[in-house]
Coordinates of C-alpha atoms in Angstrom, one line a residue:
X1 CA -64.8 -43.0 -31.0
X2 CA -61.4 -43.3 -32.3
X3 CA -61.3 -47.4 -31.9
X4 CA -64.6 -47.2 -34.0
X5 CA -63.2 -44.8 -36.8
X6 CA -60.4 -47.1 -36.7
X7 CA -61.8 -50.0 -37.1
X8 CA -65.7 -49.8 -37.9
X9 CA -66.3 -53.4 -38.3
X10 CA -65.4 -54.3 -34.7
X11 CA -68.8 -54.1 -32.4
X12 CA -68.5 -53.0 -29.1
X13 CA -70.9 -53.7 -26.3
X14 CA -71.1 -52.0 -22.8
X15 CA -72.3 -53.0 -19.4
X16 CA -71.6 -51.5 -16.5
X17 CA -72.5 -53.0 -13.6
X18 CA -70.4 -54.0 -10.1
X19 CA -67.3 -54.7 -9.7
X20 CA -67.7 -58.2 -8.6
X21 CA -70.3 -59.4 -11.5
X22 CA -67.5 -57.6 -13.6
X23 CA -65.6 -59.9 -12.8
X24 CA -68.2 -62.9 -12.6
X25 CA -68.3 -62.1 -16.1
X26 CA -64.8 -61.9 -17.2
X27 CA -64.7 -65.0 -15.7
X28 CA -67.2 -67.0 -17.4
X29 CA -66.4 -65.5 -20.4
X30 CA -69.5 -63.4 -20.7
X31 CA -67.3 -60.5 -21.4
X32 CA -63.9 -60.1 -22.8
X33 CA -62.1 -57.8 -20.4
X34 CA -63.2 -54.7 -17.4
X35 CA -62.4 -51.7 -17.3
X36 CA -62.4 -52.2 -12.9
X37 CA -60.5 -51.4 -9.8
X38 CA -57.9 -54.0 -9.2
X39 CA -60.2 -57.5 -8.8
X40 CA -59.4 -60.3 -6.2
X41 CA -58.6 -63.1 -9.3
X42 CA -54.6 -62.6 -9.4
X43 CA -54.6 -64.9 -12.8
X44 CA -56.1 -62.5 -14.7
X45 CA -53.8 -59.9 -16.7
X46 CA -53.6 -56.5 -15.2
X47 CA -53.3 -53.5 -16.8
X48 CA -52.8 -50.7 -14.2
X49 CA -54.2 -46.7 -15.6
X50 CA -54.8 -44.8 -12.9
X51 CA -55.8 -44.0 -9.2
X52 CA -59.2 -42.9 -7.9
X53 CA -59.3 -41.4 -4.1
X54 CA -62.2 -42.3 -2.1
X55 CA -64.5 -39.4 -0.6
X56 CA -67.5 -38.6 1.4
X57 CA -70.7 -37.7 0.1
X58 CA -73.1 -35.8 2.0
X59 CA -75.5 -33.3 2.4
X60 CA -75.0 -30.0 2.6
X61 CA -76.1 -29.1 5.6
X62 CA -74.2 -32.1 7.0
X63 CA -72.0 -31.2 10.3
X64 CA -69.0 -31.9 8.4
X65 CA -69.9 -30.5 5.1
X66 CA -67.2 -27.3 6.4
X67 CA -64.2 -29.9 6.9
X68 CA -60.9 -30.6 4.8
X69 CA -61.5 -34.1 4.9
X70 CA -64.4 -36.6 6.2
X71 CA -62.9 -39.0 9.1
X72 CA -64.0 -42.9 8.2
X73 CA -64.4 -43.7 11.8
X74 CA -68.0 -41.5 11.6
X75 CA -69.3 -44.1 9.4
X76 CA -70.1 -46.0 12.6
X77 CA -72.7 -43.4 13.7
X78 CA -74.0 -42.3 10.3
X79 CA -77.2 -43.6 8.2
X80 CA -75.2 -44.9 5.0
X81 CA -76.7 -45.2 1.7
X82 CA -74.4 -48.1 -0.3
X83 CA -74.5 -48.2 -3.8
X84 CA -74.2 -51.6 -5.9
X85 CA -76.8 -53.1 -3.9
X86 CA -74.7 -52.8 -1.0
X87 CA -72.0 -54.7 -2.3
X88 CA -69.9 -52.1 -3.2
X89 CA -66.5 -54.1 -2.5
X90 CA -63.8 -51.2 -2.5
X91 CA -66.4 -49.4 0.2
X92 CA -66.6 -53.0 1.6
X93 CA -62.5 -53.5 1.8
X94 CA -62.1 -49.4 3.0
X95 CA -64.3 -50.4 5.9
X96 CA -62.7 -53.8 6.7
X97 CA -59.0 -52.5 6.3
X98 CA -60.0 -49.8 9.2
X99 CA -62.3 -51.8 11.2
X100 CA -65.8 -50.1 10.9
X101 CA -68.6 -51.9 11.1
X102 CA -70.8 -49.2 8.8
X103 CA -74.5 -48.4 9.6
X104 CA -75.9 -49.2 6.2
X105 CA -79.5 -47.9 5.9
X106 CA -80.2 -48.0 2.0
X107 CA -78.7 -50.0 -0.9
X108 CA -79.5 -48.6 -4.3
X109 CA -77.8 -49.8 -7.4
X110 CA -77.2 -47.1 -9.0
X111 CA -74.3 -44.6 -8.0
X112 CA -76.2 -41.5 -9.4
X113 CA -79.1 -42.7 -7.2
X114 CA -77.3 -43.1 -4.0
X115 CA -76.1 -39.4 -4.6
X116 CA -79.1 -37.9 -5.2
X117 CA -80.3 -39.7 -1.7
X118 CA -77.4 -38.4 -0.1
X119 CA -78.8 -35.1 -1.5
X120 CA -82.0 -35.7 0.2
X121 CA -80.9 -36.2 3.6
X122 CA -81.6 -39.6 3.5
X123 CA -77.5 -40.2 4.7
X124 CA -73.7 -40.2 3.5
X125 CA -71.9 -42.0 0.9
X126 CA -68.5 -43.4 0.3
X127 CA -67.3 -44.1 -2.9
X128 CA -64.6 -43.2 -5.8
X129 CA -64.4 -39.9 -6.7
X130 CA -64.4 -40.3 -10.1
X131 CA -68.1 -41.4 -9.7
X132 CA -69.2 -37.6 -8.7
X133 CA -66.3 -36.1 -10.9
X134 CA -69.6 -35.0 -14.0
X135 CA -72.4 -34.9 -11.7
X136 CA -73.7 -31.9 -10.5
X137 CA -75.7 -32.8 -7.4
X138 CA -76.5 -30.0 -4.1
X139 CA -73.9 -31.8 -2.2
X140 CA -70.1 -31.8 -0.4
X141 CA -67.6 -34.4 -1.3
X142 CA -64.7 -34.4 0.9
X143 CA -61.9 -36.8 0.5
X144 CA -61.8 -39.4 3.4
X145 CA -59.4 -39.7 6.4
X146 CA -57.5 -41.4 6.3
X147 CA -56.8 -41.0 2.8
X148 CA -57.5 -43.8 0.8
X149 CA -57.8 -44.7 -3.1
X150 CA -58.3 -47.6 -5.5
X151 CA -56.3 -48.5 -8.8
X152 CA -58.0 -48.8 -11.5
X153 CA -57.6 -50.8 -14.7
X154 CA -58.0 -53.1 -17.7
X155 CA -58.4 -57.0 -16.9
X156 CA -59.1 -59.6 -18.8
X157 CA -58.0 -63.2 -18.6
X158 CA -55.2 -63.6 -21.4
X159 CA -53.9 -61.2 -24.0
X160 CA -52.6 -63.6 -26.0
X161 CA -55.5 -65.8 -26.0
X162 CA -57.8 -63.0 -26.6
X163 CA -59.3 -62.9 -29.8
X164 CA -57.7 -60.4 -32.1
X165 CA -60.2 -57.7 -32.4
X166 CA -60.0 -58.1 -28.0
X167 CA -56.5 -57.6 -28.2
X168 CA -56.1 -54.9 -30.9
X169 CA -59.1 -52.6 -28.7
X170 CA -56.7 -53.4 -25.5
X171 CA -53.1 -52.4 -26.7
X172 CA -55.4 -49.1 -28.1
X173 CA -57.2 -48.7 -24.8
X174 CA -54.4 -48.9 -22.7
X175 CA -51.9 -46.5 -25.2
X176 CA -54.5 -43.8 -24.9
X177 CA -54.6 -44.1 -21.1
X178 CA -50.8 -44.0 -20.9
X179 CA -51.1 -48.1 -19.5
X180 CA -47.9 -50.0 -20.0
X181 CA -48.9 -54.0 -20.5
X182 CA -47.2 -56.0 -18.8
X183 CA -45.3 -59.2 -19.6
X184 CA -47.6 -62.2 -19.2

């Protein structure tokens, strides 16, 4: 809101979507810059903001809904519901670095939606906690074990060959989430 007050002639436009078409589309050019966890294309400029743990979803009559934490290696044994069509890649990475081969039984994708299937019983879910962070669902989010998290933060391919009004909403974007730019 304060970009826009700022500067009401620059039109914004907002698609969410996975991370990988994020970055599909920051690379065709389709979009300007993501607001992403880190992406796998190194030659695009990174803007580092934060952290995000990673945590369990899950019912709450779930054996485990009682523990501290949620162990990863119980992914092998439990019905999965993976949101972003199942192509979730910081679930997909989290599972790889620890060598668990998950038992995906739904895709869905929509976070919200995989949630309220974890609410139904229908499984567990792994994802950012920042996802669940302003939803208020009937379940237990537990962080995992081991404990894990992705960066988040701005990409985009260039600042200085971004078009002004693309640079001026970055340098604002990132000040107001305390993101130092880096040299290109």
């Amino acid at each position: 809101k304060e970009f826009s007050d700022l500067h009401p002639s620059i039109n914004i436009q907002i698609e969410e979507s996975t991370k990988n078409h994020i970055e599909k589309m920051v690379s065709s050019g389709k979009a300007d810059l993501g607001f992403v966890s880190r992406l796998s294309n190194k030659s695009f400029l990174w803007i580092p903001f934060g952290e995000d743990r990673m945590v369990a979803v899950l019912p709450k009559n779930h054996a485990c809904a009682g523990w501290q934490s949620f162990p990863l290696e119980k992914c092998k044994g439990e019905s999965l519901i993976m949101p972003s069509e199942g192509d979730d890649a910081d679930v997909r990475e989290l599972f790889k670095k620890y060598g668990i081969v998950p038992n995906i039984r739904l895709t869905t994708l929509e976070n919200y939606t995989a949630i309220n299937m974890v609410q139904g019983g229908l499984g567990i879910g792994i994802m950012n906690e920042g996802i669940t962070r302003y939803w208020h669902t009937d379940t237990v989010i537990l962080p995992v074990d081991p404990p894990s998290s992705i960066e988040l933060g701005i990409t985009l391919p260039s600042l200085d060959d971004a078009a002004p009004a693309v640079r001026e909403f970055v340098i604002f974007a990132a000040d107001k989430l305390g993101a130092k730019i880096p040299e290109q």
